[in-house]
mmCIF file of C-alpha atoms in Angstrom:
data_model
loop_
_atom_site.group_PDB
_atom_site.id
_atom_site.type_symbol
_atom_site.label_atom_id
_atom_site.label_comp_id
_atom_site.label_asym_id
_atom_site.label_seq_id
_atom_site.Cartn_x
_atom_site.Cartn_y
_atom_site.Cartn_z
ATOM 1 C CA MET A 1 -20.756 -37.051 6.943
ATOM 2 C CA ALA A 2 -20.334 -36.798 10.720
ATOM 3 C CA LEU A 3 -16.955 -35.878 12.173
ATOM 4 C CA THR A 4 -15.094 -38.763 13.773
ATOM 5 C CA MET A 5 -12.551 -37.789 16.386
ATOM 6 C CA PRO A 6 -8.991 -38.926 15.679
ATOM 7 C CA ASP A 7 -7.324 -41.297 18.113
ATOM 8 C CA PHE A 8 -5.463 -39.047 20.544
ATOM 9 C CA THR A 9 -3.900 -41.906 22.520
ATOM 10 C CA PRO A 10 -0.119 -41.666 22.072
ATOM 11 C CA THR A 11 1.670 -44.835 21.015
ATOM 12 C CA PRO A 12 4.357 -46.080 23.438
ATOM 13 C CA ALA A 13 7.122 -44.609 21.234
ATOM 14 C CA VAL A 14 5.435 -41.181 21.120
ATOM 15 C CA ALA A 15 4.843 -41.357 24.867
ATOM 16 C CA CYS A 16 8.601 -42.039 25.295
ATOM 17 C CA SER A 17 9.334 -38.876 23.242
ATOM 18 C CA LEU A 18 6.913 -36.773 25.299
ATOM 19 C CA ALA A 19 8.585 -38.038 28.481
ATOM 20 C CA ALA A 20 12.070 -37.334 27.060
ATOM 21 C CA SER A 21 10.960 -33.791 26.098
ATOM 22 C CA VAL A 22 9.921 -33.126 29.707
ATOM 23 C CA LEU A 23 13.200 -34.652 30.900
ATOM 24 C CA LEU A 24 15.145 -32.302 28.599
ATOM 25 C CA GLY A 25 13.697 -29.314 30.474
ATOM 26 C CA LEU A 26 14.384 -30.931 33.840
ATOM 27 C CA PHE A 27 17.982 -31.777 32.860
ATOM 28 C CA LEU A 28 18.520 -28.175 31.748
ATOM 29 C CA LEU A 29 17.236 -26.956 35.102
ATOM 30 C CA ALA A 30 19.414 -29.430 37.032
ATOM 31 C CA LEU A 31 22.548 -28.547 35.027
ATOM 32 C CA SER A 32 21.925 -24.827 35.588
ATOM 33 C CA HIS A 33 22.413 -25.000 39.354
ATOM 34 C CA ARG A 34 24.866 -26.472 41.853
ATOM 35 C CA PRO A 35 26.037 -29.166 42.374
ATOM 36 C CA CYS A 36 25.648 -30.262 38.708
ATOM 37 C CA LYS A 37 26.121 -26.818 37.149
ATOM 38 C CA VAL A 38 27.820 -26.689 33.731
ATOM 39 C CA ALA A 39 29.207 -23.168 33.321
ATOM 40 C CA ALA A 40 29.074 -22.689 29.518
ATOM 41 C CA PRO A 41 25.458 -22.344 28.298
ATOM 42 C CA GLY A 42 26.182 -24.079 24.971
ATOM 43 C CA ARG A 43 27.787 -27.133 26.597
ATOM 44 C CA ARG A 44 24.992 -27.179 29.180
ATOM 45 C CA PHE A 45 22.303 -27.442 26.495
ATOM 46 C CA ALA A 46 24.276 -30.079 24.558
ATOM 47 C CA LEU A 47 24.710 -32.200 27.699
ATOM 48 C CA ALA A 48 20.985 -31.900 28.545
ATOM 49 C CA VAL A 49 20.109 -33.058 25.009
ATOM 50 C CA ALA A 50 22.571 -35.972 25.252
ATOM 51 C CA LEU A 51 21.073 -37.084 28.582
ATOM 52 C CA ALA A 52 17.521 -36.802 27.182
ATOM 53 C CA LEU A 53 18.578 -38.891 24.147
ATOM 54 C CA VAL A 54 20.049 -41.594 26.387
ATOM 55 C CA CYS A 55 16.819 -41.733 28.431
ATOM 56 C CA TRP A 56 14.729 -41.745 25.234
ATOM 57 C CA SER A 57 16.714 -44.660 23.782
ATOM 58 C CA GLY A 58 16.349 -46.606 27.027
ATOM 59 C CA LEU A 59 12.600 -45.955 27.176
ATOM 60 C CA LEU A 60 12.190 -47.003 23.528
ATOM 61 C CA LEU A 61 14.073 -50.258 24.146
ATOM 62 C CA LEU A 62 11.822 -50.988 27.104
ATOM 63 C CA PHE A 63 8.401 -49.948 25.803
ATOM 64 C CA ALA A 64 8.256 -49.268 22.031
ATOM 65 C CA ARG A 65 7.349 -51.688 19.269
ATOM 66 C CA LEU A 66 9.365 -51.929 16.047
ATOM 67 C CA ASP A 67 7.249 -49.892 13.638
ATOM 68 C CA VAL A 68 8.783 -47.484 11.132
ATOM 69 C CA VAL A 69 6.002 -44.855 11.195
ATOM 70 C CA ASP A 70 5.770 -45.035 14.970
ATOM 71 C CA LEU A 71 9.519 -44.569 15.420
ATOM 72 C CA LEU A 72 9.601 -41.772 12.816
ATOM 73 C CA SER A 73 6.837 -39.842 14.559
ATOM 74 C CA ALA A 74 8.554 -40.392 17.918
ATOM 75 C CA ALA A 75 11.860 -39.087 16.527
ATOM 76 C CA CYS A 76 10.086 -36.076 14.991
ATOM 77 C CA MET A 77 8.408 -35.310 18.320
ATOM 78 C CA LEU A 78 11.695 -35.307 20.242
ATOM 79 C CA ALA A 79 13.500 -33.367 17.488
ATOM 80 C CA THR A 80 10.739 -30.730 17.686
ATOM 81 C CA ALA A 81 11.291 -30.390 21.433
ATOM 82 C CA VAL A 82 15.085 -30.083 20.965
ATOM 83 C CA LEU A 83 14.771 -27.469 18.186
ATOM 84 C CA ALA A 84 12.139 -25.439 20.062
ATOM 85 C CA GLY A 85 14.217 -25.667 23.254
ATOM 86 C CA PHE A 86 17.356 -24.573 21.398
ATOM 87 C CA THR A 87 15.533 -21.575 19.899
ATOM 88 C CA LEU A 88 14.379 -20.449 23.362
ATOM 89 C CA TRP A 89 17.807 -21.210 24.874
ATOM 90 C CA THR A 90 19.651 -19.079 22.306
ATOM 91 C CA LEU A 91 17.159 -16.254 22.915
ATOM 92 C CA VAL A 92 17.703 -16.258 26.688
ATOM 93 C CA ALA A 93 21.458 -16.945 26.631
ATOM 94 C CA TRP A 94 22.735 -15.078 23.572
ATOM 95 C CA GLY A 95 19.826 -13.130 22.067
ATOM 96 C CA PHE A 96 21.169 -9.883 20.584
ATOM 97 C CA THR A 97 18.065 -7.742 21.131
ATOM 98 C CA VAL A 98 17.369 -9.302 24.547
ATOM 99 C CA SER A 99 20.975 -8.675 25.638
ATOM 100 C CA LEU A 100 20.731 -5.031 24.580
ATOM 101 C CA LEU A 101 17.518 -4.675 26.600
ATOM 102 C CA MET A 102 19.117 -6.353 29.626
ATOM 103 C CA ALA A 103 22.191 -4.088 29.399
ATOM 104 C CA LEU A 104 19.957 -1.010 29.591
ATOM 105 C CA TYR A 105 17.891 -2.554 32.414
ATOM 106 C CA ARG A 106 21.011 -3.316 34.491
ATOM 107 C CA ALA A 107 22.437 0.153 33.869
ATOM 108 C CA ASP A 108 19.436 1.468 35.820
ATOM 109 C CA GLY A 109 19.327 4.831 34.087
ATOM 110 C CA PRO A 110 19.349 6.640 30.720
ATOM 111 C CA LEU A 111 22.250 5.896 28.369
ATOM 112 C CA SER A 112 23.525 7.416 25.147
ATOM 113 C CA PRO A 113 23.458 4.940 22.218
ATOM 114 C CA ALA A 114 27.294 4.782 22.308
ATOM 115 C CA ASP A 115 27.331 3.958 26.034
ATOM 116 C CA TRP A 116 24.565 1.408 25.492
ATOM 117 C CA ILE A 117 26.673 -0.427 22.898
ATOM 118 C CA ASN A 118 29.677 -0.135 25.211
ATOM 119 C CA LEU A 119 27.751 -1.774 28.041
ATOM 120 C CA TYR A 120 26.606 -4.577 25.742
ATOM 121 C CA THR A 121 30.174 -5.300 24.647
ATOM 122 C CA ALA A 122 31.446 -4.913 28.243
ATOM 123 C CA GLY A 123 33.778 -2.119 27.193
ATOM 124 C CA LYS A 124 35.344 -3.998 24.288
ATOM 125 C CA THR A 125 35.559 -2.328 20.899
ATOM 126 C CA ILE A 126 32.929 -2.778 18.219
ATOM 127 C CA ASP A 127 35.620 -4.523 16.145
ATOM 128 C CA ALA A 128 35.630 -7.361 18.691
ATOM 129 C CA PHE A 129 31.920 -7.875 18.022
ATOM 130 C CA ARG A 130 32.573 -7.817 14.254
ATOM 131 C CA ASP A 131 35.427 -10.358 14.613
ATOM 132 C CA ASP A 132 33.167 -12.639 16.665
ATOM 133 C CA ARG A 133 30.476 -12.668 13.966
ATOM 134 C CA LEU A 134 33.051 -13.077 11.187
ATOM 135 C CA GLY A 135 34.735 -15.878 13.188
ATOM 136 C CA LEU A 136 31.801 -18.187 12.478
ATOM 137 C CA LEU A 137 32.121 -17.545 8.729
ATOM 138 C CA PHE A 138 35.894 -18.172 8.883
ATOM 139 C CA ARG A 139 35.441 -21.430 10.816
ATOM 140 C CA LEU A 140 32.890 -22.695 8.287
ATOM 141 C CA GLN A 141 35.267 -21.623 5.465
ATOM 142 C CA LEU A 142 32.589 -19.455 3.869
ATOM 143 C CA VAL A 143 34.916 -16.418 3.713
ATOM 144 C CA ARG A 144 38.663 -15.802 3.918
ATOM 145 C CA ARG A 145 40.818 -12.891 5.026
ATOM 146 C CA GLN A 146 42.799 -11.000 2.365
ATOM 147 C CA GLY A 147 44.755 -8.195 4.041
ATOM 148 C CA ASP A 148 42.194 -5.843 5.573
ATOM 149 C CA HIS A 149 39.444 -7.251 3.356
ATOM 150 C CA VAL A 150 37.124 -10.239 3.704
ATOM 151 C CA VAL A 151 36.441 -12.273 0.563
ATOM 152 C CA ALA A 152 33.549 -14.682 -0.023
ATOM 153 C CA GLU A 153 34.821 -18.146 -0.984
ATOM 154 C CA SER A 154 33.891 -18.819 -4.593
ATOM 155 C CA GLY A 155 32.300 -22.227 -3.980
ATOM 156 C CA ARG A 156 30.554 -22.829 -0.668
ATOM 157 C CA GLY A 157 30.545 -19.187 0.491
ATOM 158 C CA ARG A 158 28.777 -17.922 -2.626
ATOM 159 C CA ARG A 159 26.295 -20.833 -2.592
ATOM 160 C CA VAL A 160 25.300 -20.190 1.028
ATOM 161 C CA ALA A 161 25.025 -16.456 0.249
ATOM 162 C CA ARG A 162 22.766 -17.187 -2.741
ATOM 163 C CA VAL A 163 20.507 -19.480 -0.673
ATOM 164 C CA THR A 164 20.349 -16.838 2.083
ATOM 165 C CA SER A 165 19.422 -14.116 -0.428
ATOM 166 C CA LEU A 166 16.790 -16.371 -2.020
ATOM 167 C CA LEU A 167 15.245 -17.168 1.373
ATOM 168 C CA ARG A 168 15.236 -13.488 2.361
ATOM 169 C CA PHE A 169 13.441 -12.726 -0.907
ATOM 170 C CA LEU A 170 10.913 -15.537 -0.296
ATOM 171 C CA PHE A 171 10.236 -14.321 3.234
ATOM 172 C CA GLY A 172 9.820 -10.740 2.005
ATOM 173 C CA LEU A 173 12.834 -9.502 3.994
ATOM 174 C CA PRO A 174 15.021 -6.650 2.683
ATOM 175 C CA SER A 175 18.221 -8.009 1.138
ATOM 176 C CA MET B 1 -3.367 -46.755 2.550
ATOM 177 C CA THR B 2 -2.820 -47.509 6.232
ATOM 178 C CA PRO B 3 -4.306 -45.149 8.860
ATOM 179 C CA ASP B 4 -0.770 -44.021 9.802
ATOM 180 C CA LEU B 5 -0.021 -43.034 6.209
ATOM 181 C CA VAL B 6 -3.354 -41.198 5.963
ATOM 182 C CA SER B 7 -2.389 -39.217 9.047
ATOM 183 C CA LEU B 8 1.056 -38.425 7.546
ATOM 184 C CA THR B 9 -0.519 -37.364 4.234
ATOM 185 C CA VAL B 10 -2.942 -35.004 5.987
ATOM 186 C CA ALA B 11 0.010 -33.563 7.938
ATOM 187 C CA GLY B 12 1.973 -33.083 4.712
ATOM 188 C CA GLY B 13 -0.926 -31.150 3.193
ATOM 189 C CA SER B 14 -1.326 -29.006 6.313
ATOM 190 C CA LEU B 15 2.422 -28.288 6.352
ATOM 191 C CA ALA B 16 2.414 -27.240 2.694
ATOM 192 C CA ALA B 17 -0.553 -24.927 3.404
ATOM 193 C CA HIS B 18 1.296 -23.496 6.443
ATOM 194 C CA ILE B 19 4.445 -22.809 4.402
ATOM 195 C CA LEU B 20 2.499 -21.095 1.613
ATOM 196 C CA GLY B 21 0.364 -19.227 4.162
ATOM 197 C CA THR B 22 3.368 -17.822 6.043
ATOM 198 C CA LEU B 23 5.100 -16.816 2.799
ATOM 199 C CA LEU B 24 2.049 -14.700 1.968
ATOM 200 C CA TRP B 25 1.242 -13.445 5.476
ATOM 201 C CA LEU B 26 4.824 -12.362 6.266
ATOM 202 C CA ARG B 27 4.693 -9.975 3.308
ATOM 203 C CA LEU B 28 1.562 -8.200 4.572
ATOM 204 C CA PRO B 29 1.820 -5.232 6.938
ATOM 205 C CA GLY B 30 0.270 -5.624 10.384
ATOM 206 C CA PRO B 31 0.871 -5.328 14.114
ATOM 207 C CA LEU B 32 1.679 -9.027 14.748
ATOM 208 C CA SER B 33 5.345 -10.056 14.993
ATOM 209 C CA PRO B 34 6.702 -12.528 12.406
ATOM 210 C CA VAL B 35 7.186 -15.282 15.018
ATOM 211 C CA LEU B 36 3.596 -14.836 16.218
ATOM 212 C CA ARG B 37 2.410 -15.106 12.610
ATOM 213 C CA HIS B 38 4.332 -18.374 12.241
ATOM 214 C CA GLY B 39 2.749 -19.718 15.438
ATOM 215 C CA LEU B 40 -0.799 -18.663 14.565
ATOM 216 C CA SER B 41 -0.549 -20.004 11.022
ATOM 217 C CA ALA B 42 0.803 -23.346 12.308
ATOM 218 C CA ALA B 43 -2.029 -23.665 14.850
ATOM 219 C CA VAL B 44 -4.744 -22.776 12.313
ATOM 220 C CA MET B 45 -3.370 -25.065 9.577
ATOM 221 C CA HIS B 46 -2.892 -27.973 11.980
ATOM 222 C CA VAL B 47 -6.398 -27.749 13.452
ATOM 223 C CA GLY B 48 -7.923 -26.994 10.035
ATOM 224 C CA GLY B 49 -6.050 -29.844 8.330
ATOM 225 C CA THR B 50 -7.046 -32.301 11.051
ATOM 226 C CA LEU B 51 -10.722 -31.238 10.810
ATOM 227 C CA VAL B 52 -10.724 -31.487 6.996
ATOM 228 C CA GLY B 53 -9.024 -34.906 7.224
ATOM 229 C CA MET B 54 -11.628 -36.123 9.715
ATOM 230 C CA ARG B 55 -14.458 -34.841 7.525
ATOM 231 C CA LEU B 56 -13.174 -36.227 4.198
ATOM 232 C CA ILE B 57 -11.318 -39.366 5.235
ATOM 233 C CA GLY B 58 -12.681 -40.424 8.595
ATOM 234 C CA PRO B 59 -10.972 -41.663 11.737
ATOM 235 C CA MET B 60 -7.185 -41.690 11.817
ATOM 236 C CA PRO B 61 -4.453 -41.760 14.449
ATOM 237 C CA TYR B 62 -3.494 -38.268 15.631
ATOM 238 C CA TRP B 63 0.158 -38.522 16.653
ATOM 239 C CA PRO B 64 1.987 -39.626 13.472
ATOM 240 C CA GLY B 65 0.683 -36.616 11.565
ATOM 241 C CA ALA B 66 0.900 -34.221 14.513
ATOM 242 C CA SER B 67 4.565 -35.051 15.233
ATOM 243 C CA VAL B 68 5.650 -34.699 11.595
ATOM 244 C CA PHE B 69 3.701 -31.421 11.265
ATOM 245 C CA ALA B 70 5.225 -30.069 14.488
ATOM 246 C CA PHE B 71 8.738 -30.968 13.313
ATOM 247 C CA GLY B 72 8.226 -29.415 9.859
ATOM 248 C CA ALA B 73 6.702 -26.208 11.276
ATOM 249 C CA THR B 74 9.565 -25.884 13.816
ATOM 250 C CA VAL B 75 12.239 -26.375 11.127
ATOM 251 C CA TRP B 76 10.451 -23.779 8.953
ATOM 252 C CA LEU B 77 10.461 -21.290 11.870
ATOM 253 C CA PHE B 78 14.108 -22.133 12.597
ATOM 254 C CA VAL B 79 15.102 -21.392 8.972
ATOM 255 C CA TYR B 80 13.151 -18.114 9.084
ATOM 256 C CA CYS B 81 14.805 -17.023 12.346
ATOM 257 C CA ALA B 82 18.279 -17.918 11.000
ATOM 258 C CA VAL B 83 17.763 -15.840 7.862
ATOM 259 C CA TYR B 84 15.926 -13.001 9.669
ATOM 260 C CA LYS B 85 18.220 -12.557 12.657
ATOM 261 C CA SER B 86 21.667 -14.005 11.870
ATOM 262 C CA VAL B 87 24.215 -11.182 11.691
ATOM 263 C CA SER B 88 26.804 -13.564 10.219
ATOM 264 C CA LEU B 89 24.576 -14.692 7.324
ATOM 265 C CA ARG B 90 23.639 -11.086 6.590
ATOM 266 C CA ILE B 91 27.323 -10.089 6.433
ATOM 267 C CA LEU B 92 28.064 -13.073 4.152
ATOM 268 C CA SER B 93 25.296 -12.059 1.726
ATOM 269 C CA CYS B 94 26.580 -8.476 1.639
ATOM 270 C CA ILE B 95 30.182 -9.595 1.014
ATOM 271 C CA ALA B 96 29.058 -11.920 -1.810
ATOM 272 C CA ARG B 97 27.032 -9.114 -3.401
ATOM 273 C CA ALA B 98 29.794 -6.525 -3.120
ATOM 274 C CA HIS B 99 32.132 -5.730 -6.016
ATOM 275 C CA ALA B 100 34.457 -8.728 -6.633
ATOM 276 C CA GLY B 101 32.880 -10.448 -3.630
ATOM 277 C CA ARG B 102 35.045 -8.602 -1.107
ATOM 278 C CA LEU B 103 34.502 -5.943 1.563
ATOM 279 C CA SER B 104 36.921 -4.097 3.829
ATOM 280 C CA LEU B 105 36.778 -4.770 7.572
ATOM 281 C CA ASP B 106 36.107 -1.076 8.259
ATOM 282 C CA ARG B 107 33.153 -1.064 5.872
ATOM 283 C CA ILE B 108 31.725 -4.202 7.491
ATOM 284 C CA THR B 109 31.954 -2.506 10.896
ATOM 285 C CA ASP B 110 30.530 0.836 9.841
ATOM 286 C CA ARG B 111 27.775 -0.347 7.563
ATOM 287 C CA TYR B 112 26.697 -3.749 8.845
ATOM 288 C CA ILE B 113 27.751 -4.129 12.489
ATOM 289 C CA LEU B 114 26.726 -0.640 13.628
ATOM 290 C CA GLY B 115 23.710 -0.984 11.316
ATOM 291 C CA GLU B 116 22.669 -4.147 13.182
ATOM 292 C CA PHE B 117 22.890 -2.281 16.509
ATOM 293 C CA ARG B 118 20.763 0.542 15.113
ATOM 294 C CA ASP B 119 18.216 -1.975 13.752
ATOM 295 C CA ARG B 120 17.907 -3.796 17.094
ATOM 296 C CA MET B 121 17.602 -0.515 18.994
ATOM 297 C CA ALA B 122 14.844 0.489 16.563
ATOM 298 C CA VAL B 123 13.085 -2.847 17.177
ATOM 299 C CA LEU B 124 13.087 -2.169 20.939
ATOM 300 C CA GLU B 125 11.757 1.349 20.318
ATOM 301 C CA THR B 126 9.007 0.039 18.003
ATOM 302 C CA MET B 127 8.045 -2.549 20.620
ATOM 303 C CA GLY B 128 7.682 0.278 23.145
ATOM 304 C CA CYS B 129 10.468 -1.058 25.394
ATOM 305 C CA VAL B 130 12.657 2.068 25.086
ATOM 306 C CA VAL B 131 12.211 5.746 24.185
ATOM 307 C CA VAL B 132 14.771 8.342 23.130
ATOM 308 C CA ARG B 133 14.803 11.509 25.275
ATOM 309 C CA GLU B 134 17.290 14.272 24.524
ATOM 310 C CA SER B 135 19.594 11.859 22.705
ATOM 311 C CA ASP B 136 19.612 9.404 25.647
ATOM 312 C CA VAL B 137 17.814 6.070 25.587
ATOM 313 C CA VAL B 138 15.407 5.412 28.469
ATOM 314 C CA LEU B 139 13.726 2.153 29.465
ATOM 315 C CA THR B 140 9.902 2.331 29.513
ATOM 316 C CA GLY B 141 7.592 0.539 31.946
ATOM 317 C CA LYS B 142 6.946 -2.141 29.334
ATOM 318 C CA GLY B 143 10.691 -2.510 28.730
ATOM 319 C CA ARG B 144 11.320 -2.883 32.487
ATOM 320 C CA ARG B 145 8.594 -5.547 32.788
ATOM 321 C CA THR B 146 9.928 -7.456 29.755
ATOM 322 C CA ALA B 147 13.475 -7.289 31.131
ATOM 323 C CA ARG B 148 12.241 -8.611 34.511
ATOM 324 C CA TYR B 149 10.677 -11.652 32.770
ATOM 325 C CA PHE B 150 13.958 -12.377 31.005
ATOM 326 C CA GLU B 151 15.861 -11.817 34.261
ATOM 327 C CA MET B 152 13.639 -14.427 35.939
ATOM 328 C CA ALA B 153 14.177 -16.880 33.068
ATOM 329 C CA GLN B 154 17.940 -16.287 33.187
ATOM 330 C CA ARG B 155 18.024 -16.777 36.968
ATOM 331 C CA CYS B 156 15.935 -19.944 36.621
ATOM 332 C CA PHE B 157 18.397 -21.366 34.087
ATOM 333 C CA GLY B 158 21.542 -20.084 35.804
ATOM 334 C CA ILE B 159 22.546 -17.589 33.124
ATOM 335 C CA GLU B 160 24.285 -14.726 34.882
ATOM 336 C CA ARG B 161 24.722 -12.541 31.821
ATOM 337 C CA SER B 162 23.324 -12.937 28.322
ATOM 338 C CA GLY B 163 24.872 -11.958 25.037
ATOM 339 C CA LEU B 164 28.195 -12.158 23.283
ATOM 340 C CA TYR B 165 30.330 -11.025 26.207
ATOM 341 C CA GLY B 166 28.077 -12.494 28.862
ATOM 342 C CA ASP B 167 30.760 -14.005 31.059
ATOM 343 C CA ALA B 168 32.921 -10.905 31.005
ATOM 344 C CA ALA B 169 30.213 -8.282 31.456
ATOM 345 C CA PRO B 170 30.545 -6.377 34.714
ATOM 346 C CA ASN B 171 27.481 -5.100 36.558
ATOM 347 C CA VAL B 172 27.948 -1.515 35.475
ATOM 348 C CA SER B 173 25.615 1.274 36.504
ATOM 349 C CA THR B 174 25.357 4.685 34.875
ATOM 350 C CA ALA B 175 27.576 6.020 37.633
ATOM 351 C CA ASP B 176 30.572 3.924 36.577
ATOM 352 C CA ARG B 177 29.936 3.221 32.924
ATOM 353 C CA PRO B 178 32.992 2.392 30.797
ATOM 354 C CA VAL B 179 34.472 4.954 28.464
ATOM 355 C CA GLN B 180 33.671 4.521 24.771
ATOM 356 C CA LYS B 181 36.813 3.694 22.788
#
């Protein structure tokens, strides 16, 4: 049987998603510089996504036809762009390993491991870093403080921990 | 079955093959990074699945299947990165596994927070971005080039400083480094 090429022509809804994905990048660029600059990187990304979603909805209303599969594939396409963009954004803005590398690069000379960590934390103690990472678990009510100990919540905390351990096992990562 | 559903079914099969493929490949030793393995597996399974679909089923629309496959593969990578890199999730797992499901703050700092720093430093050393000379850490040529790329990306997107304490970080050189507490 001869191979028949699939139809590569995007439907109007998919074309709207491709356009919105490009707009997401452009909005991020625009919001990163004056006069539209949003200072906090997290809020900046959220605003860029919101603007892209507004444009996407408008484009869909104008050009797309009402078809469930078409709209589902369009939504998946835009969600892919948002997730991929968020992954890259977190790497550039908050990436742990990247930030360590950048701290050493900006120091412009050899550093002891202790000084390297100190530069990364901008002179704050290592406990501040620990409290920041624990803060997320406290906010999501996965753990609670008990004196100078941290306790996993018996319901949600333990369930999330079990799922995490299972996934680490599946991925072949050390537990 | 409509052509759209055929395309979605082929994508579902390719995605299942990608998930199983990465679960196997990530366990094997090799020079490629885990994220690169995810990307290569996704590309191969997508192209392979599309070719097999064309051969066995015939013509079908490309985009319905491609968009669902792309979304599934991205979510799969996202889950992997969250489990692989998240310091918070790692601490939670360790607390839950500890005796009575509790750990002291000091133990979390000593064992898991400093351990994370050591792990990330080791990653940079393995990648050839840094070397240790007489107990000091030195940036290599590759590390300097990689840092320049990230500096360009950060400048392009208006990020002055990356990391946890990005906004507060001063531009400190080795001449005026802060004192370790």
